PDB file of C-alpha atoms in Angstrom:
ATOM      1  CA  UNK A   1     -49.342-120.090 -84.017  1.00 53.00           C
ATOM      2  CA  UNK A   2     -49.115-121.589 -80.546  1.00 62.00           C
ATOM      3  CA  UNK A   3     -49.233-118.079 -79.036  1.00 60.00           C
ATOM      4  CA  UNK A   4     -52.400-117.196 -80.960  1.00 63.00           C
ATOM      5  CA  UNK A   5     -54.084-120.492 -80.091  1.00 66.00           C
ATOM      6  CA  UNK A   6     -53.371-119.966 -76.404  1.00 64.00           C
ATOM      7  CA  UNK A   7     -51.302-123.115 -76.000  1.00 67.00           C
ATOM      8  CA  UNK A   8     -48.164-121.089 -75.302  1.00 70.00           C
ATOM      9  CA  UNK A   9     -48.170-117.652 -73.734  1.00 71.00           C
ATOM     10  CA  UNK A  10     -45.777-114.781 -74.095  1.00 72.00           C
ATOM     11  CA  UNK A  11     -43.407-113.901 -71.272  1.00 80.00           C
ATOM     12  CA  UNK A  12     -42.984-110.739 -69.249  1.00 83.00           C
ATOM     13  CA  UNK A  13     -39.813-110.128 -71.256  1.00 86.00           C
ATOM     14  CA  UNK A  14     -41.911-110.057 -74.447  1.00 86.00           C
ATOM     15  CA  UNK A  15     -44.288-107.503 -72.932  1.00 85.00           C
ATOM     16  CA  UNK A  16     -41.404-105.340 -71.750  1.00 88.00           C
ATOM     17  CA  UNK A  17     -39.862-105.426 -75.215  1.00 89.00           C
ATOM     18  CA  UNK A  18     -43.210-104.477 -76.771  1.00 89.00           C
ATOM     19  CA  UNK A  19     -43.588-101.590 -74.310  1.00 87.00           C
ATOM     20  CA  UNK A  20     -40.072-100.406 -75.130  1.00 88.00           C
ATOM     21  CA  UNK A  21     -40.926-100.122 -78.829  1.00 89.00           C
ATOM     22  CA  UNK A  22     -44.593 -99.112 -78.768  1.00 88.00           C
ATOM     23  CA  UNK A  23     -45.981 -96.097 -76.953  1.00 82.00           C
ATOM     24  CA  UNK A  24     -49.466 -97.551 -77.431  1.00 86.00           C
ATOM     25  CA  UNK A  25     -48.593-100.825 -75.679  1.00 87.00           C
ATOM     26  CA  UNK A  26     -46.837 -98.868 -72.918  1.00 83.00           C
ATOM     27  CA  UNK A  27     -49.869 -96.613 -72.447  1.00 82.00           C
ATOM     28  CA  UNK A  28     -52.285 -99.564 -72.268  1.00 86.00           C
ATOM     29  CA  UNK A  29     -50.093-101.410 -69.746  1.00 85.00           C
ATOM     30  CA  UNK A  30     -49.691 -98.323 -67.549  1.00 82.00           C
ATOM     31  CA  UNK A  31     -53.383 -97.509 -67.758  1.00 84.00           C
ATOM     32  CA  UNK A  32     -54.239-101.077 -66.775  1.00 88.00           C
ATOM     33  CA  UNK A  33     -51.937-100.704 -63.769  1.00 87.00           C
ATOM     34  CA  UNK A  34     -53.565 -97.395 -62.817  1.00 85.00           C
ATOM     35  CA  UNK A  35     -50.445 -95.387 -63.650  1.00 82.00           C
ATOM     36  CA  UNK A  36     -51.764 -92.907 -66.233  1.00 76.00           C
ATOM     37  CA  UNK A  37     -49.682 -90.072 -64.762  1.00 78.00           C
ATOM     38  CA  UNK A  38     -46.496 -92.096 -65.299  1.00 73.00           C
ATOM     39  CA  UNK A  39     -47.289 -92.324 -69.003  1.00 72.00           C
ATOM     40  CA  UNK A  40     -47.824 -88.582 -69.251  1.00 79.00           C
ATOM     41  CA  UNK A  41     -44.518 -87.850 -67.530  1.00 80.00           C
ATOM     42  CA  UNK A  42     -42.642 -90.377 -69.677  1.00 78.00           C
ATOM     43  CA  UNK A  43     -44.253 -89.036 -72.846  1.00 80.00           C
ATOM     44  CA  UNK A  44     -43.320 -85.454 -71.967  1.00 84.00           C
ATOM     45  CA  UNK A  45     -39.723 -86.490 -71.240  1.00 87.00           C
ATOM     46  CA  UNK A  46     -39.512 -88.153 -74.656  1.00 86.00           C
ATOM     47  CA  UNK A  47     -40.961 -85.103 -76.401  1.00 89.00           C
ATOM     48  CA  UNK A  48     -38.506 -82.806 -74.601  1.00 93.00           C
ATOM     49  CA  UNK A  49     -35.573 -85.013 -75.642  1.00 93.00           C
ATOM     50  CA  UNK A  50     -36.818 -85.252 -79.237  1.00 94.00           C
ATOM     51  CA  UNK A  51     -37.230 -81.473 -79.452  1.00 95.00           C
ATOM     52  CA  UNK A  52     -33.730 -80.908 -78.074  1.00 96.00           C
ATOM     53  CA  UNK A  53     -32.352 -83.331 -80.677  1.00 95.00           C
ATOM     54  CA  UNK A  54     -34.240 -81.528 -83.463  1.00 96.00           C
ATOM     55  CA  UNK A  55     -32.999 -78.107 -82.334  1.00 96.00           C
ATOM     56  CA  UNK A  56     -29.427 -79.404 -82.144  1.00 95.00           C
ATOM     57  CA  UNK A  57     -29.710 -80.843 -85.675  1.00 96.00           C
ATOM     58  CA  UNK A  58     -31.205 -77.621 -87.045  1.00 95.00           C
ATOM     59  CA  UNK A  59     -28.406 -75.630 -85.423  1.00 93.00           C
ATOM     60  CA  UNK A  60     -25.808 -77.868 -87.037  1.00 93.00           C
ATOM     61  CA  UNK A  61     -27.485 -77.510 -90.433  1.00 93.00           C
ATOM     62  CA  UNK A  62     -27.601 -73.723 -90.114  1.00 91.00           C
ATOM     63  CA  UNK A  63     -23.954 -73.609 -89.021  1.00 91.00           C
ATOM     64  CA  UNK A  64     -22.932 -75.813 -91.949  1.00 91.00           C
ATOM     65  CA  UNK A  65     -24.765 -73.511 -94.352  1.00 88.00           C
ATOM     66  CA  UNK A  66     -23.117 -70.462 -92.819  1.00 85.00           C
ATOM     67  CA  UNK A  67     -26.379 -68.993 -91.522  1.00 69.00           C
ATOM     68  CA  UNK A  68     -25.378 -66.146 -89.224  1.00 60.00           C
ATOM     69  CA  UNK A  69     -28.839 -64.589 -88.770  1.00 60.00           C
ATOM     70  CA  UNK A  70     -30.143 -63.948 -85.272  1.00 56.00           C
ATOM     71  CA  UNK A  71     -33.450 -65.439 -84.181  1.00 55.00           C
TER      72      UNK A  71
END
């Protein structure tokens, strides 16, 4: 409760950890710093990686099921 009451504040390490796990916190921090473009670039990189992971997983599933059809 000391954090909520304002008698003890969080550290930069806490904020960094929050930004690492929350796109919303990251976006707010970057917007506050005037770095909206950085958020867009980071978000697009994450989407590209996630899509590549999904396609790789789908390919493995199809291969395991013996799917030989062409796309």
